[in-house]
mmCIF file of C-alpha atoms in Angstrom:
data_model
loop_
_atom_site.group_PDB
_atom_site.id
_atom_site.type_symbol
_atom_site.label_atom_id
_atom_site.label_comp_id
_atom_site.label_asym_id
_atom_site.label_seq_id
_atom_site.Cartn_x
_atom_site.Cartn_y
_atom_site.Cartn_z
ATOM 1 C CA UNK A 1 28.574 -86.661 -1.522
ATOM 2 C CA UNK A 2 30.507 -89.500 -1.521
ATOM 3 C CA UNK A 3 33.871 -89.936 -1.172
ATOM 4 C CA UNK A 4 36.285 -92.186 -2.069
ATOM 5 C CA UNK A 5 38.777 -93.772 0.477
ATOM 6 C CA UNK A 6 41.358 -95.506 -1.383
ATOM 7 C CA UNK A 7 42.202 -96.625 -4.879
ATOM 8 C CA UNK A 8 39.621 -99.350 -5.203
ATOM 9 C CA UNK A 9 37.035 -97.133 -4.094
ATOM 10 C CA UNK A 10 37.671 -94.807 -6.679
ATOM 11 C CA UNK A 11 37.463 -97.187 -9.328
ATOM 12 C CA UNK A 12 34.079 -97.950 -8.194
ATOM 13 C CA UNK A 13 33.180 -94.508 -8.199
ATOM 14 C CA UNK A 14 34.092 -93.640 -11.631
ATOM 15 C CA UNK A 15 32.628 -97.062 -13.042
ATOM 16 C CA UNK A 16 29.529 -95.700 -10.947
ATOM 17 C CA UNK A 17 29.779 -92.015 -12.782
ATOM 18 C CA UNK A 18 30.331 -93.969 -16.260
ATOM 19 C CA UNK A 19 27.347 -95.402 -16.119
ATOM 20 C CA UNK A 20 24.722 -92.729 -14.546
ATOM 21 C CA UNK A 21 24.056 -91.149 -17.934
ATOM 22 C CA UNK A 22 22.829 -94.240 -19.315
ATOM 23 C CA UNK A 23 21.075 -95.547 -16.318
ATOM 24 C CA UNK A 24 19.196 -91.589 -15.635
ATOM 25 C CA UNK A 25 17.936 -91.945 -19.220
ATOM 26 C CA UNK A 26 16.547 -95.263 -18.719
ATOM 27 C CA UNK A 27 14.885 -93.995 -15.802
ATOM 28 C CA UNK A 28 13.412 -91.018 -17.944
ATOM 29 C CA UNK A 29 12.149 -93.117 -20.816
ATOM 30 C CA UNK A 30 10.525 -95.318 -18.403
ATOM 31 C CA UNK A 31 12.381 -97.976 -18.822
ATOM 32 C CA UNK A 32 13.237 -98.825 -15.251
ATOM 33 C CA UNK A 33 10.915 -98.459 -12.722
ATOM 34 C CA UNK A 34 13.158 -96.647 -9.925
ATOM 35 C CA UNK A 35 15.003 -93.992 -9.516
ATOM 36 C CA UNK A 36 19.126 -93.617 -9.615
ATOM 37 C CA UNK A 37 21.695 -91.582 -8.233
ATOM 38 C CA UNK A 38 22.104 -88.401 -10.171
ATOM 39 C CA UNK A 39 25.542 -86.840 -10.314
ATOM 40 C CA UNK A 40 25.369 -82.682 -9.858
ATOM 41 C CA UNK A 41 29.004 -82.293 -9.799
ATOM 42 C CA UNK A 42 32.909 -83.650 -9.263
ATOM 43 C CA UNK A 43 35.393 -82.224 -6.883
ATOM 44 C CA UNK A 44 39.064 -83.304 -7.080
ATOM 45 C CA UNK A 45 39.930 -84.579 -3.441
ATOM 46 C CA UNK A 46 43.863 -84.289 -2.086
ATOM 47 C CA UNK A 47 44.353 -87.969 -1.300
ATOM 48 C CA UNK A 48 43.800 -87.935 -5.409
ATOM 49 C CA UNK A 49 40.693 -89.134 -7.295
ATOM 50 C CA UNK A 50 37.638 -87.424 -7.585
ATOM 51 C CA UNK A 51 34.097 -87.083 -4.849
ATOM 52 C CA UNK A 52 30.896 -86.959 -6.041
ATOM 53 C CA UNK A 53 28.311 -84.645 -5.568
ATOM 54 C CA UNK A 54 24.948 -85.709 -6.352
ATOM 55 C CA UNK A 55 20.762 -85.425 -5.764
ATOM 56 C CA UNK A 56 19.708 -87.851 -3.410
ATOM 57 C CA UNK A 57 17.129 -90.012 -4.514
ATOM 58 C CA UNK A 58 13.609 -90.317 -2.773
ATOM 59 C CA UNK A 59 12.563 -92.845 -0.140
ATOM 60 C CA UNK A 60 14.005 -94.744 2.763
ATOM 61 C CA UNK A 61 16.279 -98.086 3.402
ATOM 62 C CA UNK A 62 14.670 -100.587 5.613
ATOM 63 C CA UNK A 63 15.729 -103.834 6.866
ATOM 64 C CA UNK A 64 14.435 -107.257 4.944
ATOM 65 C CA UNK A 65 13.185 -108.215 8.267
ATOM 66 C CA UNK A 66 10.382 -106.253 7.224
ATOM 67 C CA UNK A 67 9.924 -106.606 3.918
ATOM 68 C CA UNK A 68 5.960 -107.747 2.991
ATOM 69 C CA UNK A 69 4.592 -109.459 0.122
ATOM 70 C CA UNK A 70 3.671 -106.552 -1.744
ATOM 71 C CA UNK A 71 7.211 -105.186 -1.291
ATOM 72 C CA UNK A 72 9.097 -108.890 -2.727
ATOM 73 C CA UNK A 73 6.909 -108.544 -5.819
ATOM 74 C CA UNK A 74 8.456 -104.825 -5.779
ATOM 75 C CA UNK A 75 11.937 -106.215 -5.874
ATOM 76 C CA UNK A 76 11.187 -108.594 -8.469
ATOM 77 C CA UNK A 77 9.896 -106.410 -10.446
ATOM 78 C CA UNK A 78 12.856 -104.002 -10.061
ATOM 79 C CA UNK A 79 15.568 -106.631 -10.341
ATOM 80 C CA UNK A 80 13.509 -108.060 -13.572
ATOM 81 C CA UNK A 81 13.090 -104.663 -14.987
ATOM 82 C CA UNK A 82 17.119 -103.724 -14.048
ATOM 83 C CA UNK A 83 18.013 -107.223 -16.056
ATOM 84 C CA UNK A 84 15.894 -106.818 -18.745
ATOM 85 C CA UNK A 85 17.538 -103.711 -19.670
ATOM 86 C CA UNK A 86 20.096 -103.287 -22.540
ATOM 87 C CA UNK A 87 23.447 -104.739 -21.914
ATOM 88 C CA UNK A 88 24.960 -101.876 -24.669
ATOM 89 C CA UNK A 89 24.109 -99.264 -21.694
ATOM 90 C CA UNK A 90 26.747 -101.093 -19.756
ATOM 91 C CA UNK A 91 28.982 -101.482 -22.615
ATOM 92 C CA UNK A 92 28.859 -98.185 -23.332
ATOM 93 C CA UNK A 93 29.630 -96.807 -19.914
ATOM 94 C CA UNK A 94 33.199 -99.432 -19.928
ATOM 95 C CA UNK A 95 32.159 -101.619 -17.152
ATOM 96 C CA UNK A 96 33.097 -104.717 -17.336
ATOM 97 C CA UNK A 97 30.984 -107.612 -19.321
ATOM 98 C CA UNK A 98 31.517 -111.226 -19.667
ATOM 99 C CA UNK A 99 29.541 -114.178 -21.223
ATOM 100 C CA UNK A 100 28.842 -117.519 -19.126
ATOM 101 C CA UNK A 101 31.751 -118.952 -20.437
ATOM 102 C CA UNK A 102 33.699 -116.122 -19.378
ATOM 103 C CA UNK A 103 32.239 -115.781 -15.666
ATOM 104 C CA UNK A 104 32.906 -119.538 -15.327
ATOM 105 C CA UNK A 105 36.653 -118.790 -16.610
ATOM 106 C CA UNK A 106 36.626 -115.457 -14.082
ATOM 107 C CA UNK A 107 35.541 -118.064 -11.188
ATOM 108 C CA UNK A 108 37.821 -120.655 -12.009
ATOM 109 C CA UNK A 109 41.018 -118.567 -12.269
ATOM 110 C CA UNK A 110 39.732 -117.173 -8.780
ATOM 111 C CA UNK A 111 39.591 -120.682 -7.375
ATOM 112 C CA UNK A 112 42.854 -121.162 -8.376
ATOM 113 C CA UNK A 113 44.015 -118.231 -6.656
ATOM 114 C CA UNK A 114 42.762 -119.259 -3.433
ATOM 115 C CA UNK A 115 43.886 -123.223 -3.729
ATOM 116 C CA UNK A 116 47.179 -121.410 -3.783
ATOM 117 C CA UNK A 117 46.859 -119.387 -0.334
ATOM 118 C CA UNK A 118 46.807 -122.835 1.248
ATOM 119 C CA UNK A 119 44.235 -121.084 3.616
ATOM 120 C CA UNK A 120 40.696 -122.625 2.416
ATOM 121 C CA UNK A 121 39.203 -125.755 3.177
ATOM 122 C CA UNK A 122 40.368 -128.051 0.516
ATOM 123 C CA UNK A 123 36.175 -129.256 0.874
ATOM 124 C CA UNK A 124 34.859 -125.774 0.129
ATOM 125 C CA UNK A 125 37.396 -125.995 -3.161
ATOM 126 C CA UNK A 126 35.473 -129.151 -4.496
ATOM 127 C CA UNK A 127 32.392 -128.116 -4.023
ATOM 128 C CA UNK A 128 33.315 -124.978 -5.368
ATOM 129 C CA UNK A 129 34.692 -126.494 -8.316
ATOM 130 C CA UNK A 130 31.820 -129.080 -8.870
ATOM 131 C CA UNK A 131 29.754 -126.374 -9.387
ATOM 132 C CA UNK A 132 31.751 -124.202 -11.467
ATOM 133 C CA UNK A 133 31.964 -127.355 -13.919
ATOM 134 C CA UNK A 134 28.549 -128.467 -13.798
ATOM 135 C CA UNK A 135 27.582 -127.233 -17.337
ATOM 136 C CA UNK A 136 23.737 -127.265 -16.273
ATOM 137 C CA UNK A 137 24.089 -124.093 -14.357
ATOM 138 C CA UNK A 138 25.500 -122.365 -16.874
ATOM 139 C CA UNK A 139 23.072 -122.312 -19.546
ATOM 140 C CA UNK A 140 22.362 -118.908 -19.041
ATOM 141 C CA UNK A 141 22.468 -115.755 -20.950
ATOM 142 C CA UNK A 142 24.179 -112.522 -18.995
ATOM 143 C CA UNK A 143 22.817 -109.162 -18.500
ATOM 144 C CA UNK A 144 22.732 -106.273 -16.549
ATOM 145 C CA UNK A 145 23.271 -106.567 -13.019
ATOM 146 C CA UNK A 146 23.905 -103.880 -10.351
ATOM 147 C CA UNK A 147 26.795 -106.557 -8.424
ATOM 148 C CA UNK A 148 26.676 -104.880 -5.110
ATOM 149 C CA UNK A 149 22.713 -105.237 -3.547
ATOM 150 C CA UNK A 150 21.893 -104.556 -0.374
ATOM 151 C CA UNK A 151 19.682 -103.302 2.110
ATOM 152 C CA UNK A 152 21.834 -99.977 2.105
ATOM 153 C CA UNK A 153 21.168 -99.413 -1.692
ATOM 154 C CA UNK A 154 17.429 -100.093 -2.067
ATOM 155 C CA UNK A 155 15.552 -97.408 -1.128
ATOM 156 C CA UNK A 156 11.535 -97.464 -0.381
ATOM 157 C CA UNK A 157 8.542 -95.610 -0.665
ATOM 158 C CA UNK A 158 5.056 -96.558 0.369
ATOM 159 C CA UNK A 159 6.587 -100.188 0.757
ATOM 160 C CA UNK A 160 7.944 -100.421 -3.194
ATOM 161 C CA UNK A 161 11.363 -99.746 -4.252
ATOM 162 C CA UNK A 162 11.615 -96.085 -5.375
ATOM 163 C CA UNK A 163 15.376 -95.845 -6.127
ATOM 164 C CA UNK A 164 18.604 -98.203 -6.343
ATOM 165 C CA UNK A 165 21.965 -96.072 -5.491
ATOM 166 C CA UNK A 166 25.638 -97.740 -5.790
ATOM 167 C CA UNK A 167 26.159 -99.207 -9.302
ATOM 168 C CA UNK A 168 30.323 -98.965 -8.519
ATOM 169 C CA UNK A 169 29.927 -102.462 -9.208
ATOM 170 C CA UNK A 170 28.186 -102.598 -12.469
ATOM 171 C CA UNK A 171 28.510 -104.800 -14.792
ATOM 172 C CA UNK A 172 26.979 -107.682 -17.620
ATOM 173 C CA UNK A 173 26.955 -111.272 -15.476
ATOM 174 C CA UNK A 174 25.418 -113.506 -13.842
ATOM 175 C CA UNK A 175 21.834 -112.489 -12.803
ATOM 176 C CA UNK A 176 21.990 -114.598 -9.752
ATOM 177 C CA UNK A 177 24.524 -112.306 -8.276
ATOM 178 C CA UNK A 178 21.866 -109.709 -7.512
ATOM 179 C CA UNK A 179 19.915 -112.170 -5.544
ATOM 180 C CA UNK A 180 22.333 -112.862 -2.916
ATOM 181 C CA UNK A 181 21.501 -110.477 -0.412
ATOM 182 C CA UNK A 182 17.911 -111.893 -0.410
ATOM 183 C CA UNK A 183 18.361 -115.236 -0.355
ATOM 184 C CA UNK A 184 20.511 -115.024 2.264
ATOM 185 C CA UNK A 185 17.913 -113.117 4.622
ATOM 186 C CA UNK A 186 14.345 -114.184 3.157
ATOM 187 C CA UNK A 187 12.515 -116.913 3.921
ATOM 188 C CA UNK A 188 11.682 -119.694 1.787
ATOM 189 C CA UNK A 189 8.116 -118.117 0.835
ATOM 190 C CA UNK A 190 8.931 -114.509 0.334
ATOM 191 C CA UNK A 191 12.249 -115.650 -1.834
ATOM 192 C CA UNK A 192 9.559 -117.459 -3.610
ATOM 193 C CA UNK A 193 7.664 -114.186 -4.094
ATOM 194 C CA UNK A 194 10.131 -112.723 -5.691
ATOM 195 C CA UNK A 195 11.802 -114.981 -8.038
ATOM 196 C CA UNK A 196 8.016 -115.913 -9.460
ATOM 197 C CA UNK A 197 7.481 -111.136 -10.137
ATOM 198 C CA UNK A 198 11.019 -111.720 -11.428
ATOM 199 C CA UNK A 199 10.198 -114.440 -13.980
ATOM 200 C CA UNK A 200 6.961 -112.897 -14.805
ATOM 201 C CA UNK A 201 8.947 -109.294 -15.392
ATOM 202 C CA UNK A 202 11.675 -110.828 -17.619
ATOM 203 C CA UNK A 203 8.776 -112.597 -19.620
ATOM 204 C CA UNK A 204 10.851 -115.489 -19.517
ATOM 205 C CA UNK A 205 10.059 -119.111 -18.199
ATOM 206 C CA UNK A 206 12.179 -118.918 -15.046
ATOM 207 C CA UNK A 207 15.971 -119.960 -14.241
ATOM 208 C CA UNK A 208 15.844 -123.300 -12.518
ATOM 209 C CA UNK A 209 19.272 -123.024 -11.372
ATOM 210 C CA UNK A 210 18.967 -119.633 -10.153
ATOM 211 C CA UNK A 211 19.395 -120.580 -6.687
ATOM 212 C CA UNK A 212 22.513 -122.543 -7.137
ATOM 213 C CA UNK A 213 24.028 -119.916 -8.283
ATOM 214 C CA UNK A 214 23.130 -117.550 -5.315
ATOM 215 C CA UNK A 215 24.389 -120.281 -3.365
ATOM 216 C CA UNK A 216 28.090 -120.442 -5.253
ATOM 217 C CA UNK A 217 28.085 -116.770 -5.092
ATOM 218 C CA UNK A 218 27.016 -116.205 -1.610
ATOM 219 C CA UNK A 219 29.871 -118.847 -0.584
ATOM 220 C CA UNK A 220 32.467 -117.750 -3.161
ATOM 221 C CA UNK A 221 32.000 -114.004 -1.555
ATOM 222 C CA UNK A 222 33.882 -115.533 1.188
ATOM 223 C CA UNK A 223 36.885 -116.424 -1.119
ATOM 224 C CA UNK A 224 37.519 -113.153 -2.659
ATOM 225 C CA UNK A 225 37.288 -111.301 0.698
ATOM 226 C CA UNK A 226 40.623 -113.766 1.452
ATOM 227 C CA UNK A 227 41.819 -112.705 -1.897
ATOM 228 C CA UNK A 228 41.221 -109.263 -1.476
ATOM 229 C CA UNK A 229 43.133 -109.668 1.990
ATOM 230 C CA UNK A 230 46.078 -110.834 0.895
ATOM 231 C CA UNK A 231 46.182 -108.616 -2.401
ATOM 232 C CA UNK A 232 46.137 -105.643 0.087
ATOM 233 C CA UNK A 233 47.768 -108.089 2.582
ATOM 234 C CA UNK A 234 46.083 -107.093 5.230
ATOM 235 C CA UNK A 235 46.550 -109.587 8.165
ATOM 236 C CA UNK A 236 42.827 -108.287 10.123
ATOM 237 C CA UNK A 237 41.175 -109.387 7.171
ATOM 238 C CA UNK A 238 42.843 -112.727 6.123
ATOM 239 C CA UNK A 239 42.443 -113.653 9.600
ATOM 240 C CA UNK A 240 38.455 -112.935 8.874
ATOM 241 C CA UNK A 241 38.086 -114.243 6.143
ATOM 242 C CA UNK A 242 40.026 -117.777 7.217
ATOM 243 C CA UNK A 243 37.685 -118.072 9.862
ATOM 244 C CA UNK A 244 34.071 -117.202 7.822
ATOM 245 C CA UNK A 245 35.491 -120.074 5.650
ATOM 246 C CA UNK A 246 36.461 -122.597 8.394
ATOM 247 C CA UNK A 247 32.687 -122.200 10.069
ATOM 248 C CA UNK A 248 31.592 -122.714 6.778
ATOM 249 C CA UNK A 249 33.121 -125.767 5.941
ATOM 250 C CA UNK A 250 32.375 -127.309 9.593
ATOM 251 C CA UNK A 251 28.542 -126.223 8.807
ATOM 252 C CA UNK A 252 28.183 -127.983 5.589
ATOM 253 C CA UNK A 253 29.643 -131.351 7.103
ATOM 254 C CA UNK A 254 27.564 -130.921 10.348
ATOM 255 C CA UNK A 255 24.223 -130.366 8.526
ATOM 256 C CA UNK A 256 24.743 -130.702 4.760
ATOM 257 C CA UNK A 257 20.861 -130.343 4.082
ATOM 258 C CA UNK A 258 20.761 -126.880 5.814
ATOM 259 C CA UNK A 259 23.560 -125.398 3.782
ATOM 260 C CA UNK A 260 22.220 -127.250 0.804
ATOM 261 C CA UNK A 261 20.392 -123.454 -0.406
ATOM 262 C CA UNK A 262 22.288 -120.488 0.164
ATOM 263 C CA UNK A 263 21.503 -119.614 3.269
ATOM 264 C CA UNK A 264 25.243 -118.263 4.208
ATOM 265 C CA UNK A 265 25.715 -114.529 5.371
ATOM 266 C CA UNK A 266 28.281 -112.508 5.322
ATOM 267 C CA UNK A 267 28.960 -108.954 5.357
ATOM 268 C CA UNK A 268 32.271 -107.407 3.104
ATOM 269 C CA UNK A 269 32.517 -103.645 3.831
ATOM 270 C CA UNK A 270 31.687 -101.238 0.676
ATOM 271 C CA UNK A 271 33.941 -99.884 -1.368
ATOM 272 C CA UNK A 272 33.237 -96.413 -0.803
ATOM 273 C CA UNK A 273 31.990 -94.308 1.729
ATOM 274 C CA UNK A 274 28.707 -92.395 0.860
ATOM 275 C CA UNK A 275 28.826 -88.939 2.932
ATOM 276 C CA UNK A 276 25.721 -86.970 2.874
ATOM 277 C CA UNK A 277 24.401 -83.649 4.126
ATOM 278 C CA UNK A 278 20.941 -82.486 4.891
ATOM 279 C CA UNK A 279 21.420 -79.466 2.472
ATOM 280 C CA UNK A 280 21.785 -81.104 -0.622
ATOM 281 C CA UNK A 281 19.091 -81.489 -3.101
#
């Protein structure tokens, strides 16, 4: 089951609910090579909102610390597969879709926003919005992507991804958003790994500014958890987030060349809070 513990979460449940139908039939017809989350039922909780009951899907997490070769073509393959699907499933469901020009307009307005909580590095704001205007990244065309990966939604089976769970936040952007969690763990040579079964499962000729994007987004991550602090103004969080952002900044001027790939971790709690039992099937 899971169930959701505030407002936001809900949201993300419902986007997540929106969008099984389309992504179970995918799965069916063979066009995606794992398995999803597959609703059984809906239960009206009393904080308001609705829970989720639904079939677990086969296999395992495991950490990236153990992730082999075989398994980083798997993941290629699967985030390929999961991008090379058609957007008009996630139009369909409602979740949200954007163009480049509209992520770069998303990320912009978002920089904004933080310039005006006075509580970022005014250095991470250039850089942020060097990159945000450098039109060479941008010459990309959006598509599917799952916007929340990490090693709690990937689940394994004989060391290949059997099934993806949490799509709450779904939507048509930026493919390089689904490569954070990766490139933020992997080394150099398994990140390779992948992003080569990628290219060769999207058929395409690669993204040579991939990686720059991961970067931006793997930094940026630490803007909109300040955001989302002071939206819910929450003082615990603000406080977080202030400091991620001040070690960042202090890490890029001590050793600009090691913070030159996006190598930055950070960890912003999920949305909702999957509760499962032994006795569902």
């Amino acid at each position: 089951m899971k169930l959701p513990r505030h407002q936001l979460a809900g949201a993300s449940l419902e986007a997540e609910a929106s969008l099984a139908p389309g992504l179970i039939k995918a799965v069916d017809e063979g066009n995606l090579p794992f398995d999803v989350v597959r609703p059984k039922a809906f239960t009206t909780v009393k904080e308001g909102g609705r829970a989720m009951v639904f079939r677990e899907p086969f296999g395992q997490t495991i950490s990236l610390e153990e992730l082999t070769k075989a398994g980083a073509q798997s993941v290629g393959r699967v985030l390929g597969a999961l991008h090379e699907l058609d957007t008009q499933v996630f139009i369909d469901a409602g979740v949200p879709s954007y163009d480049a020009a509209g992520l770069r307009q998303r990320l912009t307005t978002e920089l904004e926003d933080v310039a005006l909580t006075r509580m970022a590095p005014s250095s991470l704001l250039g850089r942020w919005d060097t990159w945000i205007a450098d039109d060479e990244l941008w010459q990309i065309n959006t598509v599917p992507v799952h916007g929340d990966m990490d090693e709690d939604n990937v689940l394994w089976s004989n060391g290949q991804v059997s099934a993806i769970t949490s799509f709450g936040e779904a939507h048509v952007g930026d493919p390089a958003i689904d490569f954070v969690w990766l490139a933020n763990t992997l080394d150099l040579d398994l990140l390779d790994t992948v992003t080569e079964s990628y290219a060769m499962a999207r058929g395409t000729g690669g993204d040579a500014h991939l990686l720059d994007r991961v970067a931006l987004h793997s930094e940026f991550a630490l803007a909109r958890w300040l955001l989302h602090g002071t939206r819910i103004d929450s003082p615990e969080i603000i406080e977080e987030a202030r400091a991620m952002l001040i070690e960042l900044d202090e890490t890029i001027a001590s050793d600009p060349d090691e913070i030159s790939g996006p190598r930055w971790q950070m960890e912003v709690p999920s949305a909702t809070t999957p509760v499962t039992s032994p006795d569902e099937d």
